[in-house]
């Protein structure tokens, strides 16, 4: 297999990774299967938590929807509040949430290990996709991937906690001014604009940085060392890798927004509007699966110079 020169122009690397994704097309199917497992389990958990309430109030809900103006929702709301405040239900809810998070992390770890391992084998020696090789990589890297998820989540929680402290300080200062309207508006502008810009840039960088961390993990690095190396690689050579990953992700976001606007307008057309709404949903799912597989391949490709490719 011909190796790629990851120092070549940006779109040459994109094209090479795209062709590699086509050669490893079963990965798209694998990604789809794992998404089904994750979201099917989510619906099962929601059914366990809220199924009894819906079963008890099903006929009343249907009657209320048929006659919303004349229907008395008070008994149902009382039952809803009683359900949410019941200690037994709260305990079951906590247990179900913890089980689902564990299930989601394990599935995600298995999937990432298999996908990134498949790309590494293909880039290194041209190994094609096989179910056996996929699950060998999946089970080999599942727990390192789970630990990496944990460490990355600390970054996200740390950023959220820092902004929460800023918000508390702002509220304290407003309290000292007696919650003056002018001061409140000024504070909202001064903090609101940086808040929005920060989270847009942070989420964008965080997503692509996480993919690069997983690529280093597949090379045998520990989760912490993978994060350190990923940061160095991300900003090396004038941020070449960081820009390459970010441009790919931004392009995906732009395409999604553009298609959503087009399908949103077409969904207003009588008779065929429902068809375009369905097409919008299917296209969004397909693009999400594509970008997740593509960014995995692009991240591994950018490390080929370090792997001696």
Short mmCIF file of C-alpha atoms in Angstrom, two decimals:
data_model
loop_
_atom_site.label_atom_id
_atom_site.label_comp_id
_atom_site.label_asym_id
_atom_site.label_seq_id
_atom_site.Cartn_x
_atom_site.Cartn_y
_atom_site.Cartn_z
CA UNK A 1 0.00 0.00 0.00
CA UNK A 2 1.25 3.47 -0.88
CA UNK A 3 1.86 5.59 2.18
CA UNK A 4 0.53 9.11 2.43
CA UNK A 5 2.70 12.14 2.96
CA UNK A 6 0.87 13.89 5.78
CA UNK A 7 2.99 16.99 5.21
CA UNK A 8 1.45 17.38 1.75
CA UNK A 9 -1.23 20.01 1.04
CA UNK A 10 -4.28 19.86 3.26
CA UNK A 11 -6.78 18.73 0.65
CA UNK A 12 -4.44 16.01 -0.63
CA UNK A 13 -4.47 14.52 2.87
CA UNK A 14 -8.27 14.88 2.99
CA UNK A 15 -8.59 13.07 -0.34
CA UNK A 16 -6.28 10.26 0.75
CA UNK A 17 -8.16 9.73 4.01
CA UNK A 18 -11.47 9.83 2.14
CA UNK A 19 -10.29 7.06 -0.19
CA UNK A 20 -9.11 5.10 2.85
CA UNK A 21 -12.57 5.43 4.41
CA UNK A 22 -14.12 4.06 1.23
CA UNK A 23 -11.70 1.13 1.31
CA UNK A 24 -12.76 0.48 4.91
CA UNK A 25 -16.47 1.06 4.23
CA UNK A 26 -17.68 -1.59 6.75
CA UNK A 27 -16.65 0.86 9.49
CA UNK A 28 -19.67 3.02 8.57
CA UNK A 29 -21.92 0.01 9.12
CA UNK A 30 -20.17 -0.76 12.43
CA UNK A 31 -20.64 2.82 13.59
CA UNK A 32 -24.34 2.61 12.70
CA UNK A 33 -24.75 -0.62 14.68
CA UNK A 34 -23.09 0.82 17.77
CA UNK A 35 -25.25 3.95 17.58
CA UNK A 36 -28.35 1.75 17.43
CA UNK A 37 -27.17 -0.15 20.51
CA UNK A 38 -26.53 3.08 22.41
CA UNK A 39 -29.82 4.78 21.58
CA UNK A 40 -31.94 1.64 21.79
CA UNK A 41 -30.64 1.20 25.33
CA UNK A 42 -31.47 4.83 26.05
CA UNK A 43 -35.10 4.33 25.02
CA UNK A 44 -35.29 1.15 27.10
CA UNK A 45 -34.02 3.07 30.14
CA UNK A 46 -36.54 5.86 29.56
CA UNK A 47 -39.26 3.23 29.27
CA UNK A 48 -38.24 1.71 32.60
CA UNK A 49 -38.31 5.10 34.31
CA UNK A 50 -41.42 6.65 32.80
CA UNK A 51 -43.31 3.64 31.47
CA UNK A 52 -45.37 3.11 34.66
CA UNK A 53 -46.47 6.77 34.69
CA UNK A 54 -47.46 6.67 31.01
CA UNK A 55 -49.29 3.38 31.53
CA UNK A 56 -51.29 4.80 34.42
CA UNK A 57 -52.14 8.02 32.64
CA UNK A 58 -52.26 6.89 29.02
CA UNK A 59 -56.04 7.29 28.57
CA UNK A 60 -56.02 10.68 30.32
CA UNK A 61 -53.11 11.90 28.19
CA UNK A 62 -54.99 10.92 25.03
CA UNK A 63 -58.14 12.66 26.28
CA UNK A 64 -56.18 15.78 27.18
CA UNK A 65 -54.61 15.96 23.74
CA UNK A 66 -58.03 15.66 22.11
CA UNK A 67 -59.59 18.37 24.31
CA UNK A 68 -56.66 20.50 25.58
CA UNK A 69 -58.78 23.52 26.48
CA UNK A 70 -61.40 21.72 28.55
CA UNK A 71 -59.27 19.02 30.13
CA UNK A 72 -58.20 19.26 33.79
CA UNK A 73 -54.50 18.44 33.94
CA UNK A 74 -54.25 18.88 37.73
CA UNK A 75 -54.56 15.19 38.77
CA UNK A 76 -51.98 14.15 36.19
CA UNK A 77 -49.55 16.88 37.25
CA UNK A 78 -49.98 15.80 40.87
CA UNK A 79 -49.18 12.21 39.88
CA UNK A 80 -46.15 13.45 37.91
CA UNK A 81 -44.79 15.41 40.90
CA UNK A 82 -45.43 12.45 43.20
CA UNK A 83 -43.50 10.18 40.81
CA UNK A 84 -40.50 12.48 40.58
CA UNK A 85 -40.32 13.01 44.34
CA UNK A 86 -40.79 9.37 45.32
CA UNK A 87 -37.56 8.15 47.04
CA UNK A 88 -37.89 4.71 45.48
CA UNK A 89 -38.19 6.18 41.97
CA UNK A 90 -35.24 8.50 42.60
CA UNK A 91 -33.09 5.53 43.66
CA UNK A 92 -34.10 3.56 40.57
CA UNK A 93 -33.41 6.61 38.39
CA UNK A 94 -29.89 7.03 39.78
CA UNK A 95 -29.16 3.32 39.28
CA UNK A 96 -30.48 3.35 35.69
CA UNK A 97 -28.49 6.49 34.83
CA UNK A 98 -25.27 5.00 36.22
CA UNK A 99 -25.85 1.73 34.37
CA UNK A 100 -26.55 3.55 31.13
CA UNK A 101 -23.42 5.73 31.46
CA UNK A 102 -21.36 2.58 32.09
CA UNK A 103 -22.94 0.85 29.09
CA UNK A 104 -22.38 3.90 26.88
CA UNK A 105 -18.72 4.24 27.93
CA UNK A 106 -17.99 0.55 27.31
CA UNK A 107 -19.68 0.59 23.90
CA UNK A 108 -17.89 3.78 22.96
CA UNK A 109 -14.56 2.32 24.10
CA UNK A 110 -15.10 -0.86 22.10
CA UNK A 111 -16.12 1.07 19.02
CA UNK A 112 -13.21 3.53 19.20
CA UNK A 113 -10.68 0.77 19.79
CA UNK A 114 -11.94 -1.16 16.77
CA UNK A 115 -12.24 1.83 14.44
CA UNK A 116 -8.91 3.47 15.29
CA UNK A 117 -7.14 0.10 15.33
CA UNK A 118 -8.54 -0.73 11.89
CA UNK A 119 -7.27 2.55 10.45
CA UNK A 120 -3.84 2.04 12.00
CA UNK A 121 -3.56 -1.44 10.49
CA UNK A 122 -4.64 -0.15 7.10
CA UNK A 123 -2.25 2.79 7.08
CA UNK A 124 0.64 0.73 8.42
CA UNK A 125 0.53 -2.36 6.19
CA UNK A 126 -2.66 -2.20 4.12
CA UNK A 127 -4.68 -4.58 6.32
CA UNK A 128 -8.32 -4.55 5.24
CA UNK A 129 -11.32 -4.64 7.55
CA UNK A 130 -12.18 -7.96 9.15
CA UNK A 131 -14.57 -8.56 12.01
CA UNK A 132 -11.94 -10.57 13.86
CA UNK A 133 -9.31 -7.82 13.68
CA UNK A 134 -11.89 -5.19 14.57
CA UNK A 135 -12.96 -6.92 17.78
CA UNK A 136 -9.37 -7.83 18.70
CA UNK A 137 -8.53 -4.12 18.65
CA UNK A 138 -11.85 -3.27 20.32
CA UNK A 139 -11.29 -5.52 23.33
CA UNK A 140 -7.60 -4.66 23.51
CA UNK A 141 -8.18 -0.92 23.84
CA UNK A 142 -11.63 -0.75 25.48
CA UNK A 143 -10.42 0.04 29.00
CA UNK A 144 -7.67 2.50 27.96
CA UNK A 145 -10.34 4.26 25.88
CA UNK A 146 -12.69 4.39 28.88
CA UNK A 147 -9.95 5.91 31.02
CA UNK A 148 -9.20 8.42 28.29
CA UNK A 149 -12.89 9.37 28.24
CA UNK A 150 -12.73 9.93 31.99
CA UNK A 151 -9.66 12.20 31.80
CA UNK A 152 -11.12 14.17 28.89
CA UNK A 153 -14.38 14.62 30.78
CA UNK A 154 -12.38 16.24 33.61
CA UNK A 155 -11.23 18.92 31.16
CA UNK A 156 -14.80 19.62 30.14
CA UNK A 157 -16.06 19.66 33.72
CA UNK A 158 -13.17 21.88 34.74
CA UNK A 159 -14.07 24.46 32.09
CA UNK A 160 -17.73 24.36 33.14
CA UNK A 161 -16.78 24.72 36.81
CA UNK A 162 -14.54 27.71 36.04
CA UNK A 163 -17.37 29.51 34.27
CA UNK A 164 -19.74 28.62 37.11
CA UNK A 165 -17.36 30.36 39.52
CA UNK A 166 -17.26 33.40 37.25
CA UNK A 167 -21.06 33.44 37.19
CA UNK A 168 -21.22 33.24 41.00
CA UNK A 169 -18.78 36.13 41.32
CA UNK A 170 -20.88 38.15 38.86
CA UNK A 171 -24.05 37.44 40.84
CA UNK A 172 -22.26 38.47 44.02
CA UNK A 173 -21.20 41.78 42.47
CA UNK A 174 -24.74 42.38 41.24
CA UNK A 175 -26.04 41.70 44.72
CA UNK A 176 -23.70 44.36 46.08
CA UNK A 177 -25.20 46.88 43.64
CA UNK A 178 -28.73 45.90 44.59
CA UNK A 179 -29.23 44.16 41.23
CA UNK A 180 -29.14 47.44 39.34
CA UNK A 181 -30.63 46.98 35.85
CA UNK A 182 -27.91 48.92 34.02
CA UNK A 183 -25.14 47.05 35.83
CA UNK A 184 -26.92 43.77 35.10
CA UNK A 185 -27.11 44.49 31.37
CA UNK A 186 -23.46 45.56 31.26
CA UNK A 187 -22.40 42.42 33.14
CA UNK A 188 -24.46 40.22 30.80
CA UNK A 189 -22.76 41.75 27.75
CA UNK A 190 -19.25 41.68 29.22
CA UNK A 191 -19.54 38.05 30.33
CA UNK A 192 -22.07 36.76 27.79
CA UNK A 193 -20.08 37.47 24.63
CA UNK A 194 -16.82 35.87 25.89
CA UNK A 195 -18.89 32.97 27.28
CA UNK A 196 -20.43 32.19 23.89
CA UNK A 197 -17.14 32.61 22.01
CA UNK A 198 -15.26 30.48 24.54
CA UNK A 199 -17.67 27.56 24.37
CA UNK A 200 -17.83 27.60 20.57
CA UNK A 201 -14.04 27.49 20.30
CA UNK A 202 -13.63 25.11 23.24
CA UNK A 203 -16.16 22.57 21.95
CA UNK A 204 -14.67 22.74 18.46
CA UNK A 205 -11.13 22.20 19.73
CA UNK A 206 -12.19 19.66 22.34
CA UNK A 207 -13.86 17.36 19.79
CA UNK A 208 -10.92 17.20 17.38
CA UNK A 209 -8.39 17.04 20.25
CA UNK A 210 -10.23 13.99 21.65
CA UNK A 211 -9.87 12.21 18.29
CA UNK A 212 -6.15 12.93 18.23
CA UNK A 213 -5.78 11.58 21.78
CA UNK A 214 -7.45 8.33 20.72
CA UNK A 215 -5.08 8.03 17.78
CA UNK A 216 -2.07 8.26 20.12
CA UNK A 217 -3.69 5.77 22.49
CA UNK A 218 -3.86 3.19 19.70
CA UNK A 219 -0.09 3.52 19.31
CA UNK A 220 0.29 2.10 22.81
CA UNK A 221 0.51 5.30 24.85
CA UNK A 222 -1.13 5.60 28.26
CA UNK A 223 -4.23 7.84 28.44
CA UNK A 224 -2.35 10.69 30.16
CA UNK A 225 0.67 10.47 27.86
CA UNK A 226 -1.65 10.30 24.84
CA UNK A 227 -3.21 13.60 25.91
CA UNK A 228 0.21 15.23 26.39
CA UNK A 229 1.46 14.03 23.01
CA UNK A 230 -1.80 15.00 21.33
CA UNK A 231 -1.49 18.55 22.62
CA UNK A 232 2.09 18.81 21.35
CA UNK A 233 1.10 17.37 17.98
CA UNK A 234 -1.98 19.57 17.78
CA UNK A 235 0.02 22.79 17.87
CA UNK A 236 3.23 21.61 16.17
CA UNK A 237 4.39 23.03 12.81
CA UNK A 238 2.24 26.12 13.07
CA UNK A 239 -0.84 24.20 14.28
CA UNK A 240 -0.87 22.17 11.04
CA UNK A 241 -2.62 19.14 12.55
CA UNK A 242 -4.98 21.23 14.67
CA UNK A 243 -6.01 23.30 11.66
CA UNK A 244 -6.41 20.22 9.48
CA UNK A 245 -8.74 18.48 11.94
CA UNK A 246 -10.64 21.67 12.72
CA UNK A 247 -11.24 22.58 9.07
CA UNK A 248 -12.67 19.11 8.42
CA UNK A 249 -15.00 19.42 11.41
CA UNK A 250 -16.06 22.98 10.55
CA UNK A 251 -16.80 21.88 6.98
CA UNK A 252 -19.08 19.15 8.35
CA UNK A 253 -20.91 21.68 10.54
CA UNK A 254 -21.33 24.10 7.62
CA UNK A 255 -22.67 21.36 5.33
CA UNK A 256 -25.11 20.19 8.02
CA UNK A 257 -26.41 23.71 8.63
CA UNK A 258 -26.77 24.37 4.91
CA UNK A 259 -28.67 21.16 4.28
CA UNK A 260 -30.86 21.75 7.33
CA UNK A 261 -31.85 25.17 6.00
CA UNK A 262 -32.63 23.76 2.55
CA UNK A 263 -34.64 20.81 3.88
CA UNK A 264 -36.35 23.09 6.39
CA UNK A 265 -37.64 25.27 3.57
CA UNK A 266 -38.62 22.28 1.43
CA UNK A 267 -40.49 20.72 4.37
CA UNK A 268 -42.93 23.63 4.14
CA UNK A 269 -44.04 22.47 0.68
CA UNK A 270 -47.52 20.91 0.85
CA UNK A 271 -47.86 17.15 0.41
CA UNK A 272 -44.11 16.43 0.04
CA UNK A 273 -42.99 18.38 3.11
CA UNK A 274 -43.03 15.29 5.34
CA UNK A 275 -40.78 13.49 2.87
CA UNK A 276 -38.19 16.27 3.06
CA UNK A 277 -38.39 16.26 6.87
CA UNK A 278 -37.60 12.54 6.84
CA UNK A 279 -34.81 13.11 4.33
CA UNK A 280 -33.40 15.81 6.60
CA UNK A 281 -33.23 13.38 9.51
CA UNK A 282 -31.65 10.58 7.46
CA UNK A 283 -29.09 12.93 5.91
CA UNK A 284 -28.14 14.29 9.33
CA UNK A 285 -27.59 10.76 10.68
CA UNK A 286 -25.56 9.74 7.63
CA UNK A 287 -23.32 12.82 7.84
CA UNK A 288 -22.78 12.30 11.59
CA UNK A 289 -21.67 8.71 11.00
CA UNK A 290 -19.42 9.80 8.15
CA UNK A 291 -17.64 12.55 10.08
CA UNK A 292 -17.04 10.32 13.12
CA UNK A 293 -15.36 7.68 10.96
CA UNK A 294 -13.55 10.28 8.84
CA UNK A 295 -12.08 12.19 11.80
CA UNK A 296 -10.88 8.88 13.24
CA UNK A 297 -9.04 8.10 10.02
CA UNK A 298 -7.69 11.64 9.68
CA UNK A 299 -6.33 11.60 13.24
CA UNK A 300 -4.52 8.30 12.69
CA UNK A 301 -3.22 9.51 9.32
CA UNK A 302 -1.62 12.57 10.90
CA UNK A 303 0.45 10.28 13.14
CA UNK A 304 1.94 8.24 10.32
CA UNK A 305 5.11 10.33 10.27
CA UNK A 306 5.68 9.43 13.94
CA UNK A 307 4.91 5.78 13.28
CA UNK A 308 7.57 5.69 10.62
CA UNK A 309 5.08 5.50 7.81
#
